Amino acid sequence: MTANNDTSSLSIYLLAGVATTTCSFNECRKKLDKLFRDDGIEPQIHVLFPYGDASRNVVRQVLEVRSDLSNRMTAGRIGGQRALHTIKQNKNNKRMLLIGHSGGGAAAYQAAKMMEEYGEDNDIRIVQVGSPKTPIDPRLQERVSYFHSVDGMGKLNDPISRIGSWGGWSAAGRAMPKWNRLKYAPGYVEGIPTVGGHADYFRHTKPYTDEQSICNLDKTIDSVRGWLKGWL
């Protein structure tokens, strides 16, 4: 299928993490479709389960997510490979937005990184929501954003977001190398004051609303769109 270069068209992939039900992205998909169409952009939205859905063995899913948390060429990248296979089957736009929740964020990045390694000419952005920390290749850092839940004091309160590392050793000239905990971090990181826990970023009904009656889904999508401003 020939890639579409029309800037009014955009392929969006929503990638689920471990033990996710098949209906988890329903409201998110509807909201994204409406918002982008209101902006004059025709979205083609696909929901992917790179590790399987809630009916699959959870232990196997967790082990597969681990294969996507490394930036090494020899890493298994199981979820990333599955996501990439589906993306290639549906690919009809060079402009792509990959939004991954939890382990799905790792799979989204790995799929995008493999496309970059294969020399594919794509205008792509990756959004990780409540994901484990995956080291991001410096060539892709500015294309990757990372959103995590915070409490009323602005402190991280999603335990999954504590998994993994963005750190690496940095040295300048003859100075002793120093550990830089953000060396391989995404280009943009933001905390979202959501209600609930790790599984609730895309909830849209009570009790997942704050005192202003703003739901988690609206907060998450508004944060993502804020980062995308200027690209769309």
mmCIF file of C-alpha atoms in Angstrom:
data_model
loop_
_atom_site.group_PDB
_atom_site.id
_atom_site.type_symbol
_atom_site.label_atom_id
_atom_site.label_comp_id
_atom_site.label_asym_id
_atom_site.label_seq_id
_atom_site.Cartn_x
_atom_site.Cartn_y
_atom_site.Cartn_z
ATOM 1 C CA MET A 1 0.000 0.000 0.000
ATOM 2 C CA THR A 2 1.363 3.424 -0.955
ATOM 3 C CA ALA A 3 2.171 5.753 1.922
ATOM 4 C CA ASN A 4 0.037 8.857 2.190
ATOM 5 C CA ASN A 5 1.985 12.117 2.597
ATOM 6 C CA ASP A 6 -1.128 14.240 3.217
ATOM 7 C CA THR A 7 -0.591 16.191 6.453
ATOM 8 C CA SER A 8 -4.340 16.068 7.111
ATOM 9 C CA SER A 9 -4.131 12.286 7.584
ATOM 10 C CA LEU A 10 -2.614 10.502 10.579
ATOM 11 C CA SER A 11 -2.284 6.871 11.645
ATOM 12 C CA ILE A 12 -2.692 6.391 15.406
ATOM 13 C CA TYR A 13 -1.796 3.167 17.196
ATOM 14 C CA LEU A 14 -2.930 2.552 20.781
ATOM 15 C CA LEU A 15 -0.757 -0.143 22.337
ATOM 16 C CA ALA A 16 -1.936 -1.996 25.440
ATOM 17 C CA GLY A 17 0.195 -3.333 28.244
ATOM 18 C CA VAL A 18 -0.113 -6.463 30.363
ATOM 19 C CA ALA A 19 -3.487 -8.004 31.253
ATOM 20 C CA THR A 20 -5.515 -5.358 29.428
ATOM 21 C CA THR A 21 -9.158 -5.940 28.554
ATOM 22 C CA THR A 22 -10.184 -5.574 24.929
ATOM 23 C CA CYS A 23 -12.461 -2.611 25.721
ATOM 24 C CA SER A 24 -9.921 -0.548 27.688
ATOM 25 C CA PHE A 25 -9.222 1.938 24.870
ATOM 26 C CA ASN A 26 -12.818 2.348 23.676
ATOM 27 C CA GLU A 27 -13.423 5.817 25.132
ATOM 28 C CA CYS A 28 -9.880 6.942 24.388
ATOM 29 C CA ARG A 29 -10.344 5.967 20.762
ATOM 30 C CA LYS A 30 -13.631 7.880 20.493
ATOM 31 C CA LYS A 31 -12.154 11.000 22.091
ATOM 32 C CA LEU A 32 -9.075 11.002 19.875
ATOM 33 C CA ASP A 33 -11.173 10.514 16.764
ATOM 34 C CA LYS A 34 -13.399 13.483 17.606
ATOM 35 C CA LEU A 35 -10.586 15.820 18.670
ATOM 36 C CA PHE A 36 -8.462 15.204 15.599
ATOM 37 C CA ARG A 37 -11.413 15.499 13.224
ATOM 38 C CA ASP A 38 -12.345 18.783 14.886
ATOM 39 C CA ASP A 39 -8.809 19.950 14.057
ATOM 40 C CA GLY A 40 -9.204 18.964 10.411
ATOM 41 C CA ILE A 41 -7.107 15.819 10.686
ATOM 42 C CA GLU A 42 -8.427 12.451 9.543
ATOM 43 C CA PRO A 43 -7.221 9.853 12.068
ATOM 44 C CA GLN A 44 -6.991 6.156 11.339
ATOM 45 C CA ILE A 45 -6.933 4.558 14.783
ATOM 46 C CA HIS A 46 -5.821 1.007 15.539
ATOM 47 C CA VAL A 47 -5.745 -0.765 18.912
ATOM 48 C CA LEU A 48 -2.890 -3.252 19.362
ATOM 49 C CA PHE A 49 -2.245 -5.879 22.037
ATOM 50 C CA PRO A 50 1.463 -6.666 21.561
ATOM 51 C CA TYR A 51 1.498 -8.996 24.568
ATOM 52 C CA GLY A 52 -2.016 -10.361 24.232
ATOM 53 C CA ASP A 53 -5.097 -9.284 26.163
ATOM 54 C CA ALA A 54 -6.345 -10.120 29.667
ATOM 55 C CA SER A 55 -7.211 -13.685 28.626
ATOM 56 C CA ARG A 56 -3.534 -14.591 28.111
ATOM 57 C CA ASN A 57 -1.140 -15.879 30.787
ATOM 58 C CA VAL A 58 0.064 -12.843 32.764
ATOM 59 C CA VAL A 59 3.500 -14.288 33.608
ATOM 60 C CA ARG A 60 4.282 -14.803 29.929
ATOM 61 C CA GLN A 61 3.187 -11.253 29.170
ATOM 62 C CA VAL A 62 5.449 -9.819 31.884
ATOM 63 C CA LEU A 63 8.441 -11.791 30.586
ATOM 64 C CA GLU A 64 7.804 -10.473 27.094
ATOM 65 C CA VAL A 65 7.621 -6.882 28.327
ATOM 66 C CA ARG A 66 11.080 -7.372 29.848
ATOM 67 C CA SER A 67 12.435 -8.117 26.370
ATOM 68 C CA ASP A 68 11.333 -4.627 25.277
ATOM 69 C CA LEU A 69 12.983 -2.716 28.135
ATOM 70 C CA SER A 70 16.488 -2.855 26.684
ATOM 71 C CA ASN A 71 18.066 -0.657 24.033
ATOM 72 C CA ARG A 72 20.533 -3.351 22.971
ATOM 73 C CA MET A 73 20.429 -4.631 19.408
ATOM 74 C CA THR A 74 20.367 -8.193 20.750
ATOM 75 C CA ALA A 75 17.252 -7.612 22.845
ATOM 76 C CA GLY A 76 14.239 -9.803 22.095
ATOM 77 C CA ARG A 77 11.833 -6.911 21.520
ATOM 78 C CA ILE A 78 8.942 -9.370 21.404
ATOM 79 C CA GLY A 79 6.149 -6.836 21.818
ATOM 80 C CA GLY A 80 7.904 -4.384 19.539
ATOM 81 C CA GLN A 81 8.200 -6.955 16.778
ATOM 82 C CA ARG A 82 4.531 -7.874 17.017
ATOM 83 C CA ALA A 83 3.515 -4.221 16.967
ATOM 84 C CA LEU A 84 5.758 -3.516 13.990
ATOM 85 C CA HIS A 85 4.277 -6.450 12.066
ATOM 86 C CA THR A 86 0.764 -5.056 12.505
ATOM 87 C CA ILE A 87 1.851 -1.496 11.707
ATOM 88 C CA LYS A 88 3.410 -2.637 8.441
ATOM 89 C CA GLN A 89 0.204 -4.433 7.508
ATOM 90 C CA ASN A 90 -1.868 -1.277 8.073
ATOM 91 C CA LYS A 91 0.683 1.314 7.050
ATOM 92 C CA ASN A 92 -0.743 3.908 4.673
ATOM 93 C CA ASN A 93 0.596 7.070 6.290
ATOM 94 C CA LYS A 94 4.120 8.265 6.914
ATOM 95 C CA ARG A 95 2.758 10.348 9.788
ATOM 96 C CA MET A 96 2.223 8.049 12.743
ATOM 97 C CA LEU A 97 1.422 8.493 16.416
ATOM 98 C CA LEU A 98 2.103 5.553 18.725
ATOM 99 C CA ILE A 99 0.524 5.805 22.197
ATOM 100 C CA GLY A 100 1.455 2.975 24.552
ATOM 101 C CA HIS A 101 0.197 2.369 28.068
ATOM 102 C CA SER A 102 2.378 0.477 30.537
ATOM 103 C CA GLY A 103 4.323 -2.232 28.677
ATOM 104 C CA GLY A 104 2.659 -1.002 25.507
ATOM 105 C CA GLY A 105 4.835 2.110 25.784
ATOM 106 C CA ALA A 106 7.953 -0.050 25.602
ATOM 107 C CA ALA A 107 6.562 -1.934 22.603
ATOM 108 C CA ALA A 108 5.677 1.371 20.880
ATOM 109 C CA TYR A 109 9.220 2.668 21.264
ATOM 110 C CA GLN A 110 10.812 -0.575 20.095
ATOM 111 C CA ALA A 111 8.573 -0.699 17.023
ATOM 112 C CA ALA A 112 9.516 2.889 16.153
ATOM 113 C CA LYS A 113 13.205 2.220 16.785
ATOM 114 C CA MET A 114 13.193 -0.787 14.480
ATOM 115 C CA MET A 115 11.569 1.292 11.746
ATOM 116 C CA GLU A 116 14.344 3.849 12.192
ATOM 117 C CA GLU A 117 17.005 1.123 12.099
ATOM 118 C CA TYR A 118 15.537 -0.276 8.889
ATOM 119 C CA GLY A 119 15.829 3.142 7.273
ATOM 120 C CA GLU A 120 12.104 3.724 6.871
ATOM 121 C CA ASP A 121 11.214 7.346 6.218
ATOM 122 C CA ASN A 122 8.438 8.013 8.723
ATOM 123 C CA ASP A 123 7.284 11.131 10.540
ATOM 124 C CA ILE A 124 6.551 9.432 13.836
ATOM 125 C CA ARG A 125 5.927 10.379 17.468
ATOM 126 C CA ILE A 126 5.868 8.009 20.440
ATOM 127 C CA VAL A 127 3.895 8.580 23.645
ATOM 128 C CA GLN A 128 4.552 6.423 26.706
ATOM 129 C CA VAL A 129 1.896 6.521 29.443
ATOM 130 C CA GLY A 130 2.587 4.931 32.819
ATOM 131 C CA SER A 131 5.327 2.837 31.235
ATOM 132 C CA PRO A 132 8.475 1.259 32.633
ATOM 133 C CA LYS A 133 11.560 3.346 31.918
ATOM 134 C CA THR A 134 13.032 2.268 28.585
ATOM 135 C CA PRO A 135 16.387 3.802 27.549
ATOM 136 C CA ILE A 136 15.747 5.955 24.478
ATOM 137 C CA ASP A 137 18.256 6.181 21.638
ATOM 138 C CA PRO A 138 19.533 9.800 21.420
ATOM 139 C CA ARG A 139 18.456 9.931 17.757
ATOM 140 C CA LEU A 140 14.844 9.411 18.833
ATOM 141 C CA GLN A 141 14.675 11.251 22.161
ATOM 142 C CA GLU A 142 12.932 14.351 20.820
ATOM 143 C CA ARG A 143 10.255 12.157 19.230
ATOM 144 C CA VAL A 144 9.375 10.433 22.500
ATOM 145 C CA SER A 145 7.269 11.754 25.385
ATOM 146 C CA TYR A 146 6.606 10.142 28.741
ATOM 147 C CA PHE A 147 3.625 10.760 31.029
ATOM 148 C CA HIS A 148 3.223 9.366 34.538
ATOM 149 C CA SER A 149 0.753 9.777 37.378
ATOM 150 C CA VAL A 150 1.602 12.112 40.279
ATOM 151 C CA ASP A 151 -0.045 12.789 43.624
ATOM 152 C CA GLY A 152 -1.191 16.106 45.057
ATOM 153 C CA MET A 153 2.405 17.013 45.914
ATOM 154 C CA GLY A 154 3.603 16.313 42.386
ATOM 155 C CA LYS A 155 5.410 13.112 43.373
ATOM 156 C CA LEU A 156 5.348 10.033 41.159
ATOM 157 C CA ASN A 157 2.758 7.562 42.447
ATOM 158 C CA ASP A 158 2.651 4.914 39.709
ATOM 159 C CA PRO A 159 4.866 1.972 40.746
ATOM 160 C CA ILE A 160 5.272 0.759 37.153
ATOM 161 C CA SER A 161 6.918 4.069 36.274
ATOM 162 C CA ARG A 162 9.650 3.254 38.793
ATOM 163 C CA ILE A 163 10.701 0.134 36.881
ATOM 164 C CA GLY A 164 13.690 0.359 34.556
ATOM 165 C CA SER A 165 16.245 3.115 34.059
ATOM 166 C CA TRP A 166 17.152 6.007 31.753
ATOM 167 C CA GLY A 167 20.614 6.299 33.263
ATOM 168 C CA GLY A 168 24.039 6.092 31.650
ATOM 169 C CA TRP A 169 27.609 7.202 32.179
ATOM 170 C CA SER A 170 28.627 10.599 30.829
ATOM 171 C CA ALA A 171 32.117 12.074 30.550
ATOM 172 C CA ALA A 172 33.413 15.424 29.334
ATOM 173 C CA GLY A 173 37.015 15.597 28.176
ATOM 174 C CA ARG A 174 39.335 14.013 30.701
ATOM 175 C CA ALA A 175 36.892 14.295 33.580
ATOM 176 C CA MET A 176 35.862 11.202 35.482
ATOM 177 C CA PRO A 177 32.655 9.672 34.103
ATOM 178 C CA LYS A 178 29.549 10.541 36.091
ATOM 179 C CA TRP A 179 26.262 8.709 36.284
ATOM 180 C CA ASN A 180 23.527 10.653 34.515
ATOM 181 C CA ARG A 181 20.125 9.268 35.481
ATOM 182 C CA LEU A 182 18.466 11.055 32.532
ATOM 183 C CA LYS A 183 21.013 10.328 29.807
ATOM 184 C CA TYR A 184 18.603 8.140 27.826
ATOM 185 C CA ALA A 185 15.341 9.745 28.964
ATOM 186 C CA PRO A 186 12.569 10.715 26.548
ATOM 187 C CA GLY A 187 12.774 14.273 25.262
ATOM 188 C CA TYR A 188 9.674 15.266 27.229
ATOM 189 C CA VAL A 189 8.507 14.026 30.637
ATOM 190 C CA GLU A 190 5.365 15.211 32.441
ATOM 191 C CA GLY A 191 3.441 14.197 35.537
ATOM 192 C CA ILE A 192 -0.360 13.986 35.360
ATOM 193 C CA PRO A 193 -2.438 14.363 38.565
ATOM 194 C CA THR A 194 -4.753 11.426 37.921
ATOM 195 C CA VAL A 195 -7.207 9.796 40.312
ATOM 196 C CA GLY A 196 -6.595 6.138 41.066
ATOM 197 C CA GLY A 197 -3.647 4.003 40.037
ATOM 198 C CA HIS A 198 -1.640 2.563 37.195
ATOM 199 C CA ALA A 199 -4.614 1.127 35.316
ATOM 200 C CA ASP A 200 -6.659 4.333 35.416
ATOM 201 C CA TYR A 201 -5.079 6.837 33.009
ATOM 202 C CA PHE A 202 -7.903 6.360 30.501
ATOM 203 C CA ARG A 203 -10.862 6.236 32.899
ATOM 204 C CA HIS A 204 -13.582 8.749 32.089
ATOM 205 C CA THR A 205 -16.295 8.289 34.735
ATOM 206 C CA LYS A 206 -16.601 8.722 38.504
ATOM 207 C CA PRO A 207 -14.753 8.099 40.774
ATOM 208 C CA TYR A 208 -11.925 8.899 38.342
ATOM 209 C CA THR A 209 -12.683 12.620 38.275
ATOM 210 C CA ASP A 210 -11.193 15.408 40.365
ATOM 211 C CA GLU A 211 -12.887 18.211 42.315
ATOM 212 C CA GLN A 212 -13.355 20.142 39.048
ATOM 213 C CA SER A 213 -15.069 17.083 37.510
ATOM 214 C CA ILE A 214 -12.174 16.577 35.073
ATOM 215 C CA CYS A 215 -11.659 12.883 34.343
ATOM 216 C CA ASN A 216 -8.367 11.048 33.953
ATOM 217 C CA LEU A 217 -8.931 10.482 30.242
ATOM 218 C CA ASP A 218 -9.285 14.212 29.564
ATOM 219 C CA LYS A 219 -6.152 14.997 31.577
ATOM 220 C CA THR A 220 -4.120 12.351 29.780
ATOM 221 C CA ILE A 221 -5.250 13.244 26.271
ATOM 222 C CA ASP A 222 -4.938 16.994 26.885
ATOM 223 C CA SER A 223 -1.346 16.481 28.099
ATOM 224 C CA VAL A 224 -0.504 14.405 25.047
ATOM 225 C CA ARG A 225 -2.023 16.958 22.664
ATOM 226 C CA GLY A 226 -0.115 19.737 24.408
ATOM 227 C CA TRP A 227 3.137 17.945 23.624
ATOM 228 C CA LEU A 228 2.069 17.321 20.034
ATOM 229 C CA LYS A 229 1.273 20.993 19.438
ATOM 230 C CA GLY A 230 3.449 22.249 16.636
ATOM 231 C CA TRP A 231 3.787 18.820 15.039
ATOM 232 C CA LEU A 232 0.167 18.359 14.068
#
